[in-house]
CSV table of C-alpha atoms in Angstrom, one decimal:
chain,number,residue,atom,x,y,z
A,947,MET,CA,0.0,0.0,0.0
A,948,GLU,CA,2.4,2.6,-1.3
A,949,GLY,CA,1.6,6.1,-0.1
A,950,TYR,CA,-1.2,4.9,2.2
A,951,GLY,CA,0.1,7.0,5.1
A,952,SER,CA,0.6,10.2,3.2
A,953,GLN,CA,-2.9,10.4,1.8
A,954,PRO,CA,-6.3,10.0,3.5
A,955,PRO,CA,-7.5,6.5,3.0
A,956,GLN,CA,-10.8,7.6,1.5
A,957,ALA,CA,-9.0,9.5,-1.2
A,958,GLN,CA,-7.0,6.5,-2.4
A,959,GLN,CA,-7.5,2.9,-3.5
A,960,ASN,CA,-5.1,0.9,-5.7
A,961,GLY,CA,-3.1,4.0,-6.4
A,962,LEU,CA,-6.1,5.8,-7.8
A,963,ALA,CA,-7.7,8.8,-6.2
A,964,TRP,CA,-11.3,8.0,-5.2
A,965,ILE,CA,-13.8,10.6,-4.3
A,966,PRO,CA,-17.0,9.3,-2.7
A,967,GLY,CA,-20.0,9.6,-5.0
A,968,ALA,CA,-23.4,11.1,-4.2
A,969,THR,CA,-26.7,12.2,-5.6
A,970,THR,CA,-27.6,15.6,-4.3
A,971,ILE,CA,-30.4,17.8,-5.5
A,972,GLY,CA,-31.8,21.3,-4.8
A,973,VAL,CA,-35.2,22.7,-6.2
A,974,VAL,CA,-36.7,26.1,-5.8
A,975,CYS,CA,-40.5,26.0,-5.2
A,976,ALA,CA,-43.2,28.6,-5.0
A,977,ASP,CA,-43.1,28.6,-1.2
A,978,GLY,CA,-39.6,27.5,-0.3
A,979,VAL,CA,-36.6,25.3,-1.2
A,980,VAL,CA,-36.2,21.5,-1.1
A,981,LEU,CA,-32.6,20.2,-0.7
A,982,ALA,CA,-31.9,16.5,-0.7
A,983,ALA,CA,-29.1,14.0,-0.7
A,984,GLU,CA,-28.9,10.2,-0.5
A,985,LYS,CA,-27.0,8.7,2.5
A,986,ARG,CA,-24.3,6.4,1.1
A,987,VAL,CA,-20.6,7.1,1.8
A,988,THR,CA,-18.1,5.0,-0.2
A,989,TYR,CA,-14.4,4.4,0.2
A,990,GLY,CA,-13.6,3.1,-3.3
A,991,TYR,CA,-15.5,-0.2,-3.7
A,992,PHE,CA,-16.4,-0.3,0.0
A,993,VAL,CA,-19.7,1.2,1.4
A,994,ALA,CA,-18.2,2.9,4.5
A,995,SER,CA,-21.5,4.1,5.8
A,996,LYS,CA,-25.2,3.8,5.1
A,997,GLY,CA,-26.1,6.7,7.3
A,998,GLY,CA,-24.0,9.6,6.0
A,999,LYS,CA,-25.6,13.1,6.2
A,1000,LYS,CA,-24.9,15.4,3.3
A,1001,VAL,CA,-27.4,18.1,4.0
A,1002,PHE,CA,-26.5,20.9,6.5
A,1003,ARG,CA,-28.3,23.8,8.2
A,1004,ILE,CA,-26.5,27.1,7.7
A,1005,THR,CA,-29.2,29.4,9.3
A,1006,ASP,CA,-32.9,29.0,10.2
A,1007,CYS,CA,-33.7,29.8,6.6
A,1008,ILE,CA,-30.6,28.7,4.6
A,1009,GLY,CA,-29.3,25.2,4.0
A,1010,ALA,CA,-26.6,23.4,2.0
A,1011,ALA,CA,-26.5,20.0,0.3
A,1012,CYS,CA,-23.1,18.6,-0.8
A,1013,ALA,CA,-21.4,15.9,-2.8
A,1014,GLY,CA,-17.7,15.0,-2.4
A,1015,LEU,CA,-15.5,14.3,0.6
A,1016,VAL,CA,-17.7,14.2,3.7
A,1017,GLY,CA,-15.0,15.8,6.0
A,1018,ASP,CA,-14.6,18.7,3.6
A,1019,MET,CA,-18.3,19.4,3.4
A,1020,GLN,CA,-18.7,19.3,7.2
A,1021,ILE,CA,-15.8,21.8,7.7
A,1022,LEU,CA,-17.2,24.1,4.9
A,1023,ALA,CA,-20.8,24.0,6.2
A,1024,LYS,CA,-19.7,24.6,9.8
A,1025,GLU,CA,-17.4,27.6,8.8
A,1026,VAL,CA,-20.2,29.2,6.8
A,1027,GLU,CA,-22.7,28.6,9.6
A,1028,ALA,CA,-20.4,30.3,12.1
A,1029,GLN,CA,-19.8,33.3,9.7
A,1030,ALA,CA,-23.5,33.6,9.1
A,1031,GLU,CA,-24.2,33.8,12.8
A,1032,LEU,CA,-21.6,36.4,13.3
A,1033,PHE,CA,-23.0,38.4,10.3
A,1034,ASN,CA,-26.5,38.2,12.0
A,1035,MET,CA,-25.1,39.8,15.2
A,1036,ASP,CA,-22.8,42.3,13.5
A,1037,VAL,CA,-25.2,43.6,10.8
A,1038,GLY,CA,-28.4,43.1,12.8
A,1039,ARG,CA,-30.3,41.1,10.2
A,1040,PRO,CA,-30.2,37.6,8.9
A,1041,ILE,CA,-27.7,36.9,6.1
A,1042,THR,CA,-29.2,36.6,2.6
A,1043,VAL,CA,-28.9,33.4,0.6
A,1044,ARG,CA,-26.8,35.2,-2.0
A,1045,ALA,CA,-24.4,36.5,0.7
A,1046,ALA,CA,-24.0,33.1,2.4
A,1047,SER,CA,-23.3,31.5,-0.9
A,1048,LYS,CA,-20.8,34.2,-1.8
A,1049,LEU,CA,-19.1,33.6,1.6
A,1050,MET,CA,-18.8,29.9,0.8
A,1051,ALA,CA,-17.6,30.6,-2.7
A,1052,ASN,CA,-14.8,32.8,-1.2
A,1053,ILE,CA,-13.7,30.1,1.2
A,1054,LEU,CA,-13.5,27.6,-1.7
A,1055,PHE,CA,-11.7,30.1,-4.0
A,1056,ASN,CA,-9.2,31.0,-1.4
A,1057,ARG,CA,-8.3,27.3,-1.0
A,1058,ARG,CA,-8.1,26.7,-4.8
A,1059,TYR,CA,-4.5,25.3,-4.4
A,1060,ALA,CA,-5.5,23.0,-1.5
A,1061,PRO,CA,-9.2,22.6,-2.4
A,1062,LEU,CA,-12.1,21.4,-0.3
A,1063,ILE,CA,-13.3,18.5,-2.5
A,1064,THR,CA,-17.0,19.2,-2.5
A,1065,GLN,CA,-19.7,20.4,-4.8
A,1066,THR,CA,-22.4,22.3,-3.0
A,1067,ILE,CA,-25.9,23.5,-3.5
A,1068,VAL,CA,-26.9,26.4,-1.2
A,1069,GLY,CA,-30.6,27.2,-1.0
A,1070,GLY,CA,-32.9,29.2,1.2
A,1071,LEU,CA,-35.5,31.9,1.8
A,1072,ASP,CA,-34.9,35.6,2.4
A,1073,ASP,CA,-36.6,38.9,1.7
A,1074,GLU,CA,-36.2,38.4,-2.1
A,1075,GLY,CA,-37.9,35.0,-1.9
A,1076,ALA,CA,-36.6,31.4,-2.4
A,1077,SER,CA,-33.3,31.0,-4.2
A,1078,LEU,CA,-30.6,28.5,-4.9
A,1079,PHE,CA,-26.9,28.6,-5.9
A,1080,VAL,CA,-24.5,25.9,-7.2
A,1081,LEU,CA,-20.9,26.0,-6.2
A,1082,ASP,CA,-18.0,23.8,-7.5
A,1083,VAL,CA,-14.7,22.9,-6.0
A,1084,LEU,CA,-12.9,26.1,-7.0
A,1085,GLY,CA,-15.6,28.5,-5.9
A,1086,SER,CA,-17.8,29.2,-8.9
A,1087,LEU,CA,-21.2,30.6,-7.9
A,1088,ILE,CA,-24.1,29.9,-10.3
A,1089,PRO,CA,-27.8,30.8,-9.5
A,1090,ASP,CA,-30.3,28.2,-10.7
A,1091,LYS,CA,-33.9,27.0,-10.2
A,1092,TYR,CA,-33.0,23.4,-9.8
A,1093,ALA,CA,-29.7,21.6,-9.7
A,1094,ALA,CA,-28.0,18.3,-9.1
A,1095,VAL,CA,-24.4,17.5,-8.1
A,1096,GLY,CA,-22.4,14.3,-7.5
A,1097,SER,CA,-21.9,11.0,-9.4
A,1098,GLY,CA,-25.7,10.5,-9.9
A,1099,THR,CA,-26.1,13.9,-11.5
A,1100,GLU,CA,-26.7,12.7,-15.1
A,1101,ILE,CA,-29.4,10.2,-14.1
A,1102,ALA,CA,-31.1,12.5,-11.6
A,1103,MET,CA,-31.0,15.5,-14.0
A,1104,GLY,CA,-33.0,13.5,-16.6
A,1105,VAL,CA,-35.8,13.1,-14.2
A,1106,LEU,CA,-35.6,16.7,-12.9
A,1107,GLU,CA,-35.5,18.2,-16.4
A,1108,GLU,CA,-38.6,16.4,-17.4
A,1109,GLY,CA,-40.5,16.9,-14.1
A,1110,TYR,CA,-39.6,20.4,-13.0
A,1111,LYS,CA,-42.2,23.1,-13.3
A,1112,GLU,CA,-41.9,26.8,-12.3
A,1113,GLY,CA,-43.9,27.5,-9.1
A,1114,MET,CA,-44.2,23.9,-7.8
A,1115,SER,CA,-45.4,23.4,-4.3
A,1116,VAL,CA,-42.9,22.0,-1.7
A,1117,GLU,CA,-44.9,18.7,-1.7
A,1118,GLU,CA,-44.7,18.4,-5.5
A,1119,ALA,CA,-41.0,19.2,-5.4
A,1120,LYS,CA,-40.4,16.6,-2.7
A,1121,LYS,CA,-42.1,14.0,-4.8
A,1122,LEU,CA,-40.0,15.0,-7.9
A,1123,VAL,CA,-36.7,15.0,-5.9
A,1124,THR,CA,-37.5,11.5,-4.4
A,1125,ARG,CA,-38.2,10.2,-7.9
A,1126,ALA,CA,-34.9,11.7,-9.2
A,1127,ILE,CA,-32.8,10.4,-6.4
A,1128,LYS,CA,-34.4,6.9,-6.5
A,1129,SER,CA,-33.7,6.8,-10.2
A,1130,ALA,CA,-30.0,7.7,-9.6
A,1131,ILE,CA,-29.7,5.2,-6.8
A,1132,SER,CA,-30.9,2.4,-9.0
A,1133,ARG,CA,-28.0,2.8,-11.5
A,1134,ASP,CA,-25.3,4.7,-9.6
A,1135,ALA,CA,-23.3,2.3,-7.4
A,1136,MET,CA,-21.9,5.2,-5.2
A,1137,SER,CA,-25.4,6.4,-4.2
A,1138,GLY,CA,-28.0,4.7,-2.1
A,1139,ASP,CA,-29.3,3.7,1.4
A,1140,GLY,CA,-31.9,6.5,1.9
A,1141,ILE,CA,-32.6,10.2,1.4
A,1142,ASP,CA,-32.1,13.1,3.7
A,1143,PHE,CA,-34.3,16.2,3.0
A,1144,LEU,CA,-33.8,19.7,4.2
A,1145,ILE,CA,-37.0,21.6,3.5
A,1146,ILE,CA,-37.0,25.4,3.9
A,1147,THR,CA,-40.3,27.3,4.1
A,1148,LYS,CA,-41.7,30.4,5.9
A,1149,GLU,CA,-42.3,28.1,8.9
A,1150,GLY,CA,-38.5,27.5,9.1
A,1151,LEU,CA,-36.2,24.6,8.4
A,1152,ALA,CA,-37.4,21.0,8.6
A,1153,GLU,CA,-35.3,17.8,8.3
A,1154,GLU,CA,-36.8,14.5,7.1
A,1155,THR,CA,-35.2,11.2,6.3
A,1156,ILE,CA,-36.3,8.2,4.3
A,1157,LYS,CA,-34.3,4.9,4.9
A,1158,PHE,CA,-34.2,2.2,2.3
O,1464,MET,CA,-12.5,73.4,37.1
O,1465,SER,CA,-12.9,73.8,40.8
O,1466,VAL,CA,-15.1,70.7,41.1
O,1467,PHE,CA,-13.0,68.5,38.9
O,1468,ALA,CA,-9.4,67.7,38.9
O,1469,ALA,CA,-7.7,70.3,36.6
O,1470,PRO,CA,-6.6,69.0,33.2
O,1471,GLY,CA,-2.9,69.1,32.7
O,1472,ALA,CA,-1.6,65.8,34.0
O,1473,TYR,CA,-4.3,63.9,32.2
O,1474,ASP,CA,-4.4,65.4,28.8
O,1475,ARG,CA,-1.0,64.8,27.4
O,1476,ALA,CA,0.5,62.2,25.1
O,1477,ILE,CA,-1.5,59.2,26.2
O,1478,THR,CA,-5.3,59.2,26.6
O,1479,VAL,CA,-5.7,58.2,30.2
O,1480,PHE,CA,-8.6,58.6,32.6
O,1481,SER,CA,-8.5,61.6,34.9
O,1482,PRO,CA,-9.4,60.8,38.6
O,1483,ASP,CA,-13.0,61.8,38.0
O,1484,GLY,CA,-13.3,59.5,35.0
O,1485,ARG,CA,-12.9,61.7,32.0
O,1486,LEU,CA,-10.8,61.4,28.9
O,1487,PHE,CA,-9.7,65.0,28.2
O,1488,GLN,CA,-8.2,64.3,24.8
O,1489,VAL,CA,-11.5,62.9,23.6
O,1490,GLU,CA,-13.4,65.8,25.1
O,1491,TYR,CA,-11.1,68.3,23.3
O,1492,ALA,CA,-11.8,66.4,20.1
O,1493,MET,CA,-15.5,66.8,20.7
O,1494,GLU,CA,-14.9,70.5,21.3
O,1495,LEU,CA,-13.2,70.8,18.0
O,1496,VAL,CA,-16.1,69.1,16.3
O,1497,ASN,CA,-18.6,71.4,18.0
O,1498,ARG,CA,-16.8,74.4,16.6
O,1499,GLY,CA,-16.7,73.1,13.0
O,1500,ALA,CA,-18.9,74.2,10.1
O,1501,THR,CA,-22.4,72.7,10.5
O,1502,ILE,CA,-23.4,69.4,8.7
O,1503,LEU,CA,-26.8,67.7,8.7
O,1504,GLY,CA,-28.5,64.5,7.6
O,1505,ILE,CA,-32.2,64.0,7.0
O,1506,GLN,CA,-33.9,60.8,6.0
O,1507,CYS,CA,-37.4,60.4,4.6
O,1508,THR,CA,-39.0,57.5,2.7
O,1509,GLU,CA,-38.1,58.9,-0.6
O,1510,GLY,CA,-34.4,59.2,0.3
O,1511,VAL,CA,-31.6,60.8,2.3
O,1512,VAL,CA,-30.3,64.3,2.3
O,1513,LEU,CA,-26.8,65.3,3.5
O,1514,ALA,CA,-25.9,69.0,3.6
O,1515,SER,CA,-23.0,71.1,4.9
O,1516,GLU,CA,-21.9,74.7,5.3
O,1517,GLU,CA,-18.8,75.3,3.3
O,1518,ASN,CA,-16.7,78.4,2.9
O,1519,ILE,CA,-16.0,78.7,-0.8
O,1520,GLU,CA,-12.7,80.2,-1.6
O,1521,ALA,CA,-12.1,82.7,-4.4
O,1522,LEU,CA,-11.6,81.0,-7.8
O,1523,GLU,CA,-12.5,77.6,-6.3
O,1524,GLU,CA,-13.6,75.0,-8.8
O,1525,ALA,CA,-17.4,74.8,-9.1
O,1526,GLY,CA,-19.1,71.7,-7.6
O,1527,TYR,CA,-16.2,70.9,-5.4
O,1528,SER,CA,-17.0,69.7,-1.9
O,1529,TRP,CA,-14.6,69.0,1.0
O,1530,LYS,CA,-17.3,68.2,3.5
O,1531,ILE,CA,-19.5,65.7,1.7
O,1532,PHE,CA,-18.0,62.5,0.2
O,1533,ARG,CA,-19.3,59.6,-1.7
O,1534,VAL,CA,-18.4,56.4,0.1
O,1535,ASP,CA,-20.1,54.0,-2.3
O,1536,GLU,CA,-22.8,54.4,-4.9
O,1537,HIS,CA,-25.5,54.3,-2.2
O,1538,VAL,CA,-23.6,55.8,0.8
O,1539,GLY,CA,-22.5,59.4,1.5
O,1540,ALA,CA,-20.8,60.9,4.4
O,1541,ALA,CA,-20.7,64.5,5.7
O,1542,ILE,CA,-17.8,65.5,7.9
O,1543,VAL,CA,-17.1,68.1,10.6
O,1544,GLY,CA,-13.8,68.8,12.2
O,1545,LEU,CA,-10.3,68.3,10.9
O,1546,SER,CA,-10.8,67.5,7.2
O,1547,SER,CA,-7.4,65.9,7.0
O,1548,ASP,CA,-8.4,63.4,9.7
O,1549,ALA,CA,-11.7,62.8,8.0
O,1550,ARG,CA,-10.0,61.9,4.7
O,1551,ILE,CA,-8.3,58.9,6.4
O,1552,LEU,CA,-11.7,57.7,7.7
O,1553,ILE,CA,-13.4,58.3,4.4
O,1554,ASP,CA,-10.7,56.3,2.6
O,1555,GLN,CA,-11.2,53.4,5.1
O,1556,ALA,CA,-15.0,53.6,4.7
O,1557,ARG,CA,-14.6,53.3,0.9
O,1558,ILE,CA,-12.4,50.3,1.3
O,1559,TYR,CA,-14.9,48.6,3.7
O,1560,ALA,CA,-17.7,49.3,1.2
O,1561,GLN,CA,-15.8,47.6,-1.6
O,1562,SER,CA,-14.6,44.8,0.6
O,1563,ASN,CA,-18.2,44.1,1.6
O,1564,LYS,CA,-19.2,43.7,-2.0
O,1565,LEU,CA,-16.3,41.2,-2.5
O,1566,THR,CA,-17.2,39.2,0.6
O,1567,TYR,CA,-21.0,39.1,0.4
O,1568,ASP,CA,-21.8,40.1,-3.1
O,1569,GLU,CA,-24.1,42.9,-1.9
O,1570,PRO,CA,-23.8,46.6,-1.1
O,1571,ILE,CA,-22.8,47.4,2.5
O,1572,ASP,CA,-25.4,48.4,5.0
O,1573,ILE,CA,-25.1,52.1,6.2
O,1574,GLU,CA,-25.0,51.0,9.8
O,1575,VAL,CA,-22.2,48.5,9.1
O,1576,VAL,CA,-19.9,51.1,7.4
O,1577,THR,CA,-20.7,53.5,10.3
O,1578,LYS,CA,-19.7,50.8,12.8
O,1579,ARG,CA,-16.5,50.0,11.1
O,1580,ILE,CA,-15.4,53.7,11.1
O,1581,CYS,CA,-16.5,54.0,14.8
O,1582,ASP,CA,-14.3,50.9,15.6
O,1583,ILE,CA,-11.3,52.9,14.2
O,1584,GLN,CA,-12.3,56.1,16.1
O,1585,GLN,CA,-12.6,54.1,19.3
O,1586,MET,CA,-9.2,52.5,18.8
O,1587,TYR,CA,-7.7,56.0,18.8
O,1588,THR,CA,-9.1,56.8,22.3
O,1589,GLN,CA,-7.4,53.8,23.9
O,1590,HIS,CA,-4.1,53.2,22.2
O,1591,ALA,CA,-0.8,54.8,23.4
O,1592,GLY,CA,1.0,57.3,21.3
O,1593,VAL,CA,-2.0,58.4,19.2
O,1594,ARG,CA,-4.6,61.2,19.4
O,1595,PRO,CA,-8.3,60.8,18.8
O,1596,PHE,CA,-9.7,61.7,15.3
O,1597,GLY,CA,-10.8,65.3,15.5
O,1598,VAL,CA,-13.8,64.6,13.4
O,1599,SER,CA,-17.5,63.6,13.5
O,1600,LEU,CA,-19.3,62.1,10.5
O,1601,ILE,CA,-22.9,61.8,9.4
O,1602,PHE,CA,-23.3,58.7,7.3
O,1603,GLY,CA,-26.4,58.6,5.1
O,1604,GLY,CA,-27.7,56.3,2.5
O,1605,VAL,CA,-30.2,53.7,1.2
O,1606,ASP,CA,-29.7,50.0,1.9
O,1607,LYS,CA,-31.7,46.8,2.2
O,1608,THR,CA,-33.2,48.1,5.5
O,1609,GLY,CA,-34.4,51.4,3.9
O,1610,THR,CA,-33.1,55.0,4.3
O,1611,ARG,CA,-30.6,55.4,7.1
O,1612,VAL,CA,-28.8,58.3,8.8
O,1613,PHE,CA,-26.1,57.8,11.5
O,1614,GLY,CA,-24.0,60.3,13.4
O,1615,THR,CA,-20.6,59.4,14.9
O,1616,HIS,CA,-18.4,61.0,17.5
O,1617,PRO,CA,-14.6,61.1,18.1
O,1618,SER,CA,-15.2,58.8,21.1
O,1619,GLY,CA,-16.4,56.1,18.6
O,1620,THR,CA,-20.0,56.1,19.6
O,1621,TYR,CA,-22.7,56.3,16.9
O,1622,ARG,CA,-26.5,56.7,16.8
O,1623,GLY,CA,-29.2,56.3,14.2
O,1624,TYR,CA,-31.3,59.4,13.5
O,1625,LYS,CA,-34.3,60.5,11.5
O,1626,ALA,CA,-32.6,63.8,11.2
O,1627,THR,CA,-29.5,65.2,12.9
O,1628,ALA,CA,-26.9,67.9,12.8
O,1629,LEU,CA,-23.3,68.4,14.1
O,1630,GLY,CA,-21.0,71.4,14.4
O,1631,ALA,CA,-21.2,75.0,15.4
O,1632,GLY,CA,-24.8,75.6,14.2
O,1633,ARG,CA,-26.3,72.3,15.4
O,1634,GLU,CA,-28.5,73.9,18.1
O,1635,THR,CA,-30.2,76.2,15.6
O,1636,VAL,CA,-30.5,73.4,13.1
O,1637,LEU,CA,-31.9,70.9,15.6
O,1638,ALA,CA,-34.5,73.5,16.7
O,1639,VAL,CA,-35.7,73.9,13.2
O,1640,LEU,CA,-35.7,70.1,12.6
O,1641,LYS,CA,-37.6,69.4,15.8
O,1642,ASP,CA,-40.2,71.8,14.6
O,1643,GLU,CA,-40.5,71.0,10.9
O,1644,TYR,CA,-39.3,67.4,10.4
O,1645,ARG,CA,-42.0,64.9,9.5
O,1646,GLU,CA,-41.4,61.3,8.4
O,1647,ASP,CA,-43.7,61.7,5.3
O,1648,LEU,CA,-41.7,64.6,3.9
O,1649,SER,CA,-40.8,64.2,0.2
O,1650,LEU,CA,-37.2,64.2,-0.8
O,1651,GLU,CA,-37.7,67.6,-2.4
O,1652,ASP,CA,-39.2,69.0,0.8
O,1653,SER,CA,-36.4,67.4,2.9
O,1654,THR,CA,-33.8,69.1,0.6
O,1655,LYS,CA,-35.6,72.4,1.1
O,1656,LEU,CA,-35.7,71.8,4.9
O,1657,ALA,CA,-31.9,71.0,4.9
O,1658,VAL,CA,-31.2,74.3,3.0
O,1659,LYS,CA,-33.4,76.3,5.3
O,1660,CYS,CA,-31.7,74.8,8.4
O,1661,LEU,CA,-28.3,75.7,7.2
O,1662,VAL,CA,-29.3,79.2,6.0
O,1663,LYS,CA,-30.7,79.8,9.5
O,1664,ALA,CA,-27.6,78.4,11.2
O,1665,LEU,CA,-25.4,80.7,9.1
O,1666,GLU,CA,-27.6,83.7,9.6
O,1667,ALA,CA,-27.4,83.2,13.4
O,1668,ARG,CA,-23.7,83.6,13.1
O,1669,GLN,CA,-23.9,86.5,10.7
O,1670,LEU,CA,-22.4,84.5,7.8
O,1671,PRO,CA,-23.4,84.5,4.2
O,1672,PRO,CA,-25.1,81.4,2.8
O,1673,ARG,CA,-22.7,78.9,1.3
O,1674,ILE,CA,-24.1,75.4,1.2
O,1675,LYS,CA,-23.4,72.0,-0.4
O,1676,VAL,CA,-26.1,69.3,-0.6
O,1677,ALA,CA,-26.1,65.7,-1.7
O,1678,VAL,CA,-29.2,63.5,-2.0
O,1679,ILE,CA,-29.5,59.7,-2.2
O,1680,PRO,CA,-33.0,58.9,-3.6
O,1681,THR,CA,-34.6,55.6,-2.6
O,1682,ALA,CA,-35.6,55.1,-6.3
O,1683,THR,CA,-32.1,55.1,-7.7
O,1684,LYS,CA,-30.0,54.4,-4.6
O,1685,ARG,CA,-27.3,56.6,-6.1
O,1686,LEU,CA,-25.7,59.6,-4.4
O,1687,GLU,CA,-25.8,62.8,-6.4
O,1688,MET,CA,-24.4,66.2,-5.5
O,1689,LEU,CA,-26.8,69.1,-6.2
O,1690,THR,CA,-25.4,71.8,-8.4
O,1691,ASP,CA,-24.5,75.2,-6.9
O,1692,GLU,CA,-27.2,76.7,-9.2
O,1693,SER,CA,-30.0,74.5,-7.9
O,1694,ILE,CA,-28.9,75.1,-4.2
O,1695,GLU,CA,-28.9,78.9,-5.1
O,1696,GLY,CA,-32.5,78.3,-6.3
O,1697,TYR,CA,-33.6,76.8,-3.0
O,1698,ILE,CA,-32.0,79.7,-1.1
O,1699,LYS,CA,-33.7,82.3,-3.3
O,1700,GLU,CA,-37.0,80.5,-2.9
O,1701,LEU,CA,-36.5,80.6,0.8
O,1702,GLY,CA,-35.8,84.3,0.8
O,1703,SER,CA,-39.0,85.1,-1.3
O,1704,SER,CA,-41.3,82.9,0.9
O,1705,LYS,CA,-40.2,84.8,4.0
């Protein structure tokens, strides 16, 4: 096992760099945002966990859903959560979805030579309504209405593309997202074991889980 | 001075408390500000007005202001006191405004830029080997939270106002504002009120009218300096309505 000690085990197998797969989706609805990710964590050909959590609370009205190295996404989400809380106390109002996303993009961009290996969907509700941003490893920031990241993207996107409608209700979006992730799970070996939802509406942030 | 310890031992190089708990250097800075040419800020739903008394020198370039500055598109600041000290704070305010855009992708809140400048002003009341900034500022602008006006002091404190004034003519101006300010004033009427306040403040000290005005309308969220001609118009209108 050459180089085993010098690189994290999850990033390497048989001399190849492995990045855990995922199917992670975000959808903007009429009355909120639905973020979702399946629960499988893989180290190469090994299913390391069936209970990984890839959705994160940033504030009471902003969440993030990730694909990539689980450690990196946890560090990133915690950092933005802390900064968002400081913003709230300093500025005297909750941070907007755009500002929180930009903050995260800056962290990723500043680390572009030692990147956090994670693609992220940030979504939430603010004075301007529901919105969603997609971020890549190097800190690009792209607004969108619906998005998918991770190894199951192509399969999930097929379902989303066909099923997404402007002004969907949260319940409709949840059904669509479930269908898209289930579809990805059935053909992507690196996705599976259940779905975590992060649903953001005027009532606040709600977490739900389906286990397979 | 009989009640309190005499200044002398407590107002030299380092800002230290006197035995009766005063910071003389800071008080002297406030005194400087209180003697400066008057500035004022007024907010209404349609926007914010910043205005200042300015002595215009012979052959001075038209439209030049050394008391009202643009901090960002949507933020202005009026200064009273040492204008050289103020320049340093204005430069910092401009940097904070741009840095906020880079960090959060949105324009800085008026209160945030005010707070950052007050952090600097406070630092200069506590560190050794420095003197306080001999300047007060009125920050005004339009942000996410609406129209805002804040006044700062050399001590580093700040407050939010519907309308406020600083400098030599502040008492005259505040008396007029207390009387005539209403929240439903239009931007045009707020501008007229600002001009009226400063004309009165200057009259009270037997000085000729010389005023600069900037407005930040809610509709555009962009600071614009009024031309000397349009201010002249407001002053004339005031004279004829008397």
